Amino acid sequence: MRTLEGTTALITGGSRGIGRAICLRLAAQGAGIVLHYNRNQCAAEEVAAAIGRDVRLVHANLGSPEEIQTMFHELGDLRLDFLINNAGIWKDTPLGSSLSEVIDEVLDTNLKGPFWVTQCALPLLKDGGRIVNISSVAGRTGMAGGRSLYGATKAALDALTRNWALELAPRKILVNAVAPGYVATEMTADYLSDAATFERLMRRQPLGRLCTPEDVADVVAFLCSDAARFITGQSINVSGGLVI
Ligand SMILES: NC(=O)c1ccc[n+]([C@@H]2O[C@H](COP(=O)([O-])OP(=O)(O)OC[C@H]3O[C@@H](n4cnc5c(N)ncnc54)[C@H](OP(=O)(O)O)[C@@H]3O)[C@@H](O)[C@H]2O)c1
């Protein structure tokens, strides 16, 4: 059903993985897509070709407030119905050996990036619009392996979601998050390629499989739909019971 006909969605990190699935899903429902990418212009163009219509490509490194501001300057007075803060990175930050560049990169991309993007998007976002942040179950649980900072940025994104829901309620903008479990994308490719790790992880999956990009995209589409009109400030766990 093309229930999003006539609407426009900006999806950060739409070039690959979960963001790509969100672009395809919202486009299938009729939304016009503004697809943000960083390094992978070819992949972004491939997603645009798969959609086949009405796709605008925009570029920025979300670690750079200047690039984010330039991107929004280029968007001019475009009106947005949906902002999907999806782009992110998953990097090791073990205690004892983490470099300040990596610490900054994780904080800049996963936390300051969505903050800047949202701040710049607000004048374009229509009253009654929706913001969906892609957080992670890593923000709700402890994980061994030295990725604490990633979990901290995702917990912070959930906190921003709750705060923005109240801050933007006067404009009737609904703000929610989707928190996936493990999804097989380029982000997790190295991690999941280790057979022992993969087997251990699969044994912990109550529903017997990993989360897919489409599992996440379907919940994002729901949160953008009229059916979600009275939901705000929530972070929806899409982990098949991995983290409850
Ligand atoms: N995969 C999982 O298991 C999983 C689980 C829970 C939550 N998540 C979250 O879901 C979101 C998408 O993850 P994914 O698995 O789809 O990752 P992915 O396949 O690695 O794709 C990451 C996307 O983010 C963009 N990106 C990365 N660094 C950027 C930067 N500095 N500036 C702007 N854009 C940047 C990339 O753009 P380019 O390709 O153009 O560089 C790409 O489109 C992330 O926020 C991630 O934390 C993922």
Tab-separated table of C-alpha atoms and ligand atoms in Angstrom:
chain	number	residue	atom	x	y	z
A	1	MET	CA	0.000	0.000	0.000
A	2	ARG	CA	1.462	3.371	-1.024
A	3	THR	CA	0.391	5.096	2.174
A	4	LEU	CA	3.353	7.510	2.207
A	5	GLU	CA	2.589	9.021	-1.207
A	6	GLY	CA	3.418	12.731	-1.273
A	7	THR	CA	5.790	12.556	1.691
A	8	THR	CA	9.573	13.043	1.801
A	9	ALA	CA	12.069	11.165	3.961
A	10	LEU	CA	15.730	11.890	4.653
A	11	ILE	CA	17.638	8.737	5.563
A	12	THR	CA	21.237	9.053	6.770
A	13	GLY	CA	23.534	6.211	5.774
A	14	GLY	CA	21.118	5.085	3.074
A	15	SER	CA	23.846	3.659	0.884
A	16	ARG	CA	24.218	0.290	2.587
A	17	GLY	CA	22.832	-2.233	5.051
A	18	ILE	CA	19.914	-1.165	7.228
A	19	GLY	CA	19.716	2.339	5.713
A	20	ARG	CA	19.443	0.863	2.237
A	21	ALA	CA	16.530	-1.350	3.357
A	22	ILE	CA	14.813	1.664	4.952
A	23	CYS	CA	15.143	3.665	1.710
A	24	LEU	CA	13.656	0.807	-0.326
A	25	ARG	CA	10.854	0.220	2.187
A	26	LEU	CA	9.741	3.870	2.483
A	27	ALA	CA	10.065	4.331	-1.297
A	28	ALA	CA	7.892	1.253	-1.879
A	29	GLN	CA	5.189	3.006	0.140
A	30	GLY	CA	5.462	6.064	-2.071
A	31	ALA	CA	7.763	8.362	-0.065
A	32	GLY	CA	10.201	10.591	-1.922
A	33	ILE	CA	13.691	9.714	-0.735
A	34	VAL	CA	16.603	11.966	0.182
A	35	LEU	CA	19.434	9.470	0.497
A	36	HIS	CA	22.470	10.547	2.480
A	37	TYR	CA	25.792	8.744	2.062
A	38	ASN	CA	29.375	9.301	3.111
A	39	ARG	CA	32.066	7.313	1.285
A	40	ASN	CA	30.030	5.066	-1.002
A	41	GLN	CA	28.603	7.154	-3.820
A	42	CYS	CA	28.410	4.069	-6.077
A	43	ALA	CA	26.396	2.154	-3.499
A	44	ALA	CA	24.128	5.188	-3.017
A	45	GLU	CA	23.568	5.398	-6.788
A	46	GLU	CA	22.761	1.681	-6.859
A	47	VAL	CA	20.044	2.188	-4.202
A	48	ALA	CA	18.668	5.146	-6.173
A	49	ALA	CA	18.581	2.986	-9.334
A	50	ALA	CA	16.792	0.203	-7.442
A	51	ILE	CA	14.149	2.716	-6.331
A	52	GLY	CA	13.923	4.049	-9.834
A	53	ARG	CA	12.394	7.467	-9.184
A	54	ASP	CA	12.380	10.599	-7.104
A	55	VAL	CA	15.657	10.048	-5.211
A	56	ARG	CA	17.942	12.884	-4.201
A	57	LEU	CA	21.479	11.992	-3.147
A	58	VAL	CA	23.243	14.102	-0.528
A	59	HIS	CA	26.689	13.706	0.950
A	60	ALA	CA	28.295	14.498	4.320
A	61	ASN	CA	30.670	12.992	6.816
A	62	LEU	CA	28.521	13.073	9.933
A	63	GLY	CA	31.679	13.497	11.975
A	64	SER	CA	31.929	17.009	10.555
A	65	PRO	CA	29.391	19.681	11.620
A	66	GLU	CA	30.601	21.824	8.691
A	67	GLU	CA	29.793	19.090	6.151
A	68	ILE	CA	26.384	18.528	7.767
A	69	GLN	CA	25.613	22.248	7.568
A	70	THR	CA	26.732	22.365	3.915
A	71	MET	CA	24.490	19.391	3.128
A	72	PHE	CA	21.452	21.143	4.624
A	73	HIS	CA	22.388	24.368	2.878
A	74	GLU	CA	22.225	22.417	-0.402
A	75	LEU	CA	18.796	21.033	0.527
A	76	GLY	CA	17.545	24.632	0.671
A	77	ASP	CA	13.893	24.937	1.602
A	78	LEU	CA	12.977	21.296	0.983
A	79	ARG	CA	10.179	20.137	3.296
A	80	LEU	CA	10.645	16.855	5.158
A	81	ASP	CA	8.052	14.546	6.685
A	82	PHE	CA	10.519	11.999	8.085
A	83	LEU	CA	14.085	12.093	9.348
A	84	ILE	CA	15.736	8.716	9.876
A	85	ASN	CA	19.016	8.967	11.809
A	86	ASN	CA	20.536	5.658	10.735
A	87	ALA	CA	24.232	6.198	9.883
A	88	GLY	CA	26.662	4.841	12.425
A	89	ILE	CA	29.901	2.981	13.011
A	90	TRP	CA	30.880	0.042	15.243
A	91	LYS	CA	34.492	0.277	16.366
A	92	ASP	CA	36.559	-1.324	19.093
A	93	THR	CA	37.340	0.948	22.045
A	94	PRO	CA	38.954	-1.387	24.594
A	95	LEU	CA	39.846	0.147	27.922
A	96	GLY	CA	43.578	0.535	28.130
A	97	SER	CA	44.454	0.845	24.449
A	98	SER	CA	41.894	3.112	22.780
A	99	LEU	CA	43.256	6.010	20.770
A	100	SER	CA	41.699	9.445	21.148
A	101	GLU	CA	41.058	9.582	17.358
A	102	VAL	CA	38.899	6.450	17.533
A	103	ILE	CA	37.089	7.650	20.663
A	104	ASP	CA	36.316	10.938	18.885
A	105	GLU	CA	35.251	9.173	15.685
A	106	VAL	CA	32.715	6.964	17.497
A	107	LEU	CA	31.292	9.876	19.511
A	108	ASP	CA	31.274	12.244	16.539
A	109	THR	CA	29.582	9.829	14.126
A	110	ASN	CA	27.127	8.039	16.406
A	111	LEU	CA	26.153	10.780	18.840
A	112	LYS	CA	27.123	14.279	17.770
A	113	GLY	CA	26.262	13.416	14.136
A	114	PRO	CA	22.574	12.640	14.778
A	115	PHE	CA	22.374	15.663	17.088
A	116	TRP	CA	23.727	18.009	14.415
A	117	VAL	CA	21.635	16.421	11.669
A	118	THR	CA	18.470	16.745	13.746
A	119	GLN	CA	19.273	20.321	14.712
A	120	CYS	CA	19.823	21.265	11.058
A	121	ALA	CA	16.780	19.269	9.877
A	122	LEU	CA	14.306	20.865	12.290
A	123	PRO	CA	13.545	23.954	10.169
A	124	LEU	CA	12.828	21.633	7.208
A	125	LEU	CA	10.776	19.103	9.156
A	126	LYS	CA	7.044	19.691	8.980
A	127	ASP	CA	4.996	20.049	12.149
A	128	GLY	CA	3.562	16.572	12.749
A	129	GLY	CA	6.640	14.966	11.185
A	130	ARG	CA	8.527	11.966	12.526
A	131	ILE	CA	12.084	11.334	13.631
A	132	VAL	CA	13.331	7.751	13.938
A	133	ASN	CA	16.735	7.066	15.464
A	134	ILE	CA	18.431	3.737	14.838
A	135	SER	CA	19.962	2.805	18.174
A	136	SER	CA	20.874	-0.756	19.231
A	137	VAL	CA	20.261	-3.323	21.918
A	138	ALA	CA	23.962	-2.692	22.672
A	139	GLY	CA	22.721	0.433	24.447
A	140	ARG	CA	20.703	-1.677	26.900
A	141	THR	CA	23.031	-4.502	27.777
A	142	GLY	CA	26.662	-5.095	28.650
A	143	MET	CA	28.849	-6.766	26.045
A	144	ALA	CA	32.336	-8.173	26.383
A	145	GLY	CA	34.759	-7.358	23.578
A	146	GLY	CA	35.741	-3.729	24.090
A	147	ARG	CA	32.892	-1.925	22.339
A	148	SER	CA	31.620	-0.060	25.395
A	149	LEU	CA	31.695	3.323	23.693
A	150	TYR	CA	29.469	2.078	20.862
A	151	GLY	CA	26.933	0.889	23.480
A	152	ALA	CA	27.235	4.218	25.268
A	153	THR	CA	26.455	6.186	22.091
A	154	LYS	CA	23.399	4.017	21.466
A	155	ALA	CA	22.172	4.420	25.056
A	156	ALA	CA	22.667	8.155	24.569
A	157	LEU	CA	20.643	8.034	21.339
A	158	ASP	CA	17.800	6.401	23.273
A	159	ALA	CA	18.096	9.232	25.828
A	160	LEU	CA	17.991	11.848	23.048
A	161	THR	CA	14.891	10.090	21.705
A	162	ARG	CA	13.048	10.473	25.015
A	163	ASN	CA	14.148	14.094	25.473
A	164	TRP	CA	13.433	15.169	21.892
A	165	ALA	CA	9.979	13.538	22.100
A	166	LEU	CA	9.099	16.035	24.835
A	167	GLU	CA	11.042	18.950	23.351
A	168	LEU	CA	9.325	18.570	19.978
A	169	ALA	CA	5.858	17.602	21.236
A	170	PRO	CA	4.612	21.218	20.915
A	171	ARG	CA	5.220	20.849	17.155
A	172	LYS	CA	3.537	17.395	17.203
A	173	ILE	CA	6.763	15.863	15.899
A	174	LEU	CA	6.967	12.238	17.074
A	175	VAL	CA	10.408	10.918	17.997
A	176	ASN	CA	11.117	7.213	18.391
A	177	ALA	CA	14.020	4.800	18.106
A	178	VAL	CA	14.457	1.296	16.748
A	179	ALA	CA	16.999	-0.888	18.543
A	180	PRO	CA	18.053	-3.878	16.433
A	181	GLY	CA	19.936	-6.957	17.565
A	182	TYR	CA	22.753	-8.302	15.383
A	183	VAL	CA	22.165	-7.706	11.664
A	184	ALA	CA	24.391	-9.192	8.954
A	185	THR	CA	25.671	-6.070	7.177
A	186	GLU	CA	29.119	-4.755	6.297
A	187	MET	CA	29.266	-3.381	9.845
A	188	THR	CA	29.234	-6.848	11.370
A	189	ALA	CA	30.805	-8.815	8.485
A	190	ASP	CA	34.209	-9.338	10.140
A	191	TYR	CA	32.671	-10.186	13.490
A	192	LEU	CA	30.200	-12.690	12.033
A	193	SER	CA	32.793	-14.255	9.734
A	194	ASP	CA	34.412	-15.969	12.716
A	195	ALA	CA	32.703	-19.387	12.765
A	196	ALA	CA	32.963	-19.878	16.538
A	197	THR	CA	31.572	-16.387	17.245
A	198	PHE	CA	28.743	-16.930	14.778
A	199	GLU	CA	27.814	-20.277	16.312
A	200	ARG	CA	27.889	-18.846	19.829
A	201	LEU	CA	25.681	-15.958	18.738
A	202	MET	CA	23.181	-18.220	16.976
A	203	ARG	CA	22.824	-20.325	20.129
A	204	ARG	CA	21.673	-17.125	21.919
A	205	GLN	CA	18.949	-16.295	19.360
A	206	PRO	CA	15.546	-17.282	20.825
A	207	LEU	CA	13.897	-17.151	17.396
A	208	GLY	CA	16.776	-19.007	15.738
A	209	ARG	CA	17.967	-16.311	13.352
A	210	LEU	CA	19.596	-12.898	13.228
A	211	CYS	CA	17.704	-9.670	12.669
A	212	THR	CA	17.528	-8.619	8.999
A	213	PRO	CA	17.673	-5.084	7.559
A	214	GLU	CA	14.065	-5.610	6.462
A	215	ASP	CA	12.976	-6.441	10.049
A	216	VAL	CA	14.266	-2.997	11.027
A	217	ALA	CA	12.908	-1.205	7.945
A	218	ASP	CA	9.400	-2.572	8.571
A	219	VAL	CA	9.360	-1.091	12.093
A	220	VAL	CA	10.670	2.239	10.793
A	221	ALA	CA	7.864	2.235	8.199
A	222	PHE	CA	5.359	1.528	10.980
A	223	LEU	CA	6.716	4.437	13.032
A	224	CYS	CA	6.298	6.687	9.978
A	225	SER	CA	2.745	5.484	9.415
A	226	ASP	CA	-0.544	6.885	10.673
A	227	ALA	CA	-0.884	3.735	12.803
A	228	ALA	CA	1.931	5.066	15.049
A	229	ARG	CA	0.322	8.497	15.486
A	230	PHE	CA	0.208	8.329	19.309
A	231	ILE	CA	3.633	6.765	19.916
A	232	THR	CA	6.521	8.993	20.923
A	233	GLY	CA	9.655	8.761	23.052
A	234	GLN	CA	9.894	4.989	22.628
A	235	SER	CA	12.792	2.764	21.651
A	236	ILE	CA	11.485	-0.398	20.035
A	237	ASN	CA	13.626	-3.483	20.516
A	238	VAL	CA	13.859	-5.504	17.273
A	239	SER	CA	16.113	-8.304	18.445
A	240	GLY	CA	13.863	-11.373	18.316
A	241	GLY	CA	14.221	-11.729	22.077
A	242	LEU	CA	18.050	-11.605	22.141
A	243	VAL	CA	17.861	-8.785	24.681
A	244	ILE	CA	14.708	-8.447	26.777
B	1	LIG	N1	24.464	-4.256	11.849
B	1	LIG	C1	24.066	-4.433	13.104
B	1	LIG	O1	24.210	-5.531	13.666
B	1	LIG	C2	23.407	-3.320	13.860
B	1	LIG	C3	22.777	-3.638	15.072
B	1	LIG	C4	22.182	-2.615	15.807
B	1	LIG	C5	22.209	-1.314	15.335
B	1	LIG	N2	22.827	-1.037	14.163
B	1	LIG	C6	22.845	0.362	13.734
B	1	LIG	O2	22.194	0.471	12.480
B	1	LIG	C7	22.760	1.548	11.737
B	1	LIG	C8	23.153	1.054	10.358
B	1	LIG	O3	24.068	-0.008	10.517
B	1	LIG	P1	24.474	-1.002	9.314
B	1	LIG	O4	24.689	-2.321	9.914
B	1	LIG	O5	23.533	-0.847	8.172
B	1	LIG	O6	25.914	-0.391	8.950
B	1	LIG	P2	26.741	-0.397	7.572
B	1	LIG	O7	26.287	-1.470	6.680
B	1	LIG	O8	28.165	-0.354	7.999
B	1	LIG	O9	26.338	1.020	6.927
B	1	LIG	C9	26.661	2.187	7.621
B	1	LIG	C10	26.065	3.375	6.931
B	1	LIG	O10	26.422	4.535	7.688
B	1	LIG	C11	27.125	5.452	6.848
B	1	LIG	N3	28.217	6.073	7.595
B	1	LIG	C12	29.211	5.463	8.280
B	1	LIG	N4	30.056	6.372	8.791
B	1	LIG	C13	29.593	7.587	8.417
B	1	LIG	C14	30.031	8.919	8.622
B	1	LIG	N5	31.147	9.210	9.303
B	1	LIG	N6	29.311	9.905	8.078
B	1	LIG	C15	28.195	9.656	7.383
B	1	LIG	N7	27.723	8.421	7.144
B	1	LIG	C16	28.422	7.397	7.657
B	1	LIG	C17	27.671	4.634	5.690
B	1	LIG	O11	27.809	5.475	4.551
B	1	LIG	P3	28.834	5.150	3.342
B	1	LIG	O12	28.648	3.708	3.011
B	1	LIG	O13	28.397	6.037	2.222
B	1	LIG	O14	30.195	5.486	3.820
B	1	LIG	C18	26.593	3.562	5.532
B	1	LIG	O15	25.552	4.027	4.714
B	1	LIG	C19	23.946	2.065	12.570
B	1	LIG	O16	23.568	3.189	13.314
B	1	LIG	C20	24.239	0.898	13.497
B	1	LIG	O17	24.878	1.315	14.690
B	1	LIG	C21	23.417	-1.997	13.411
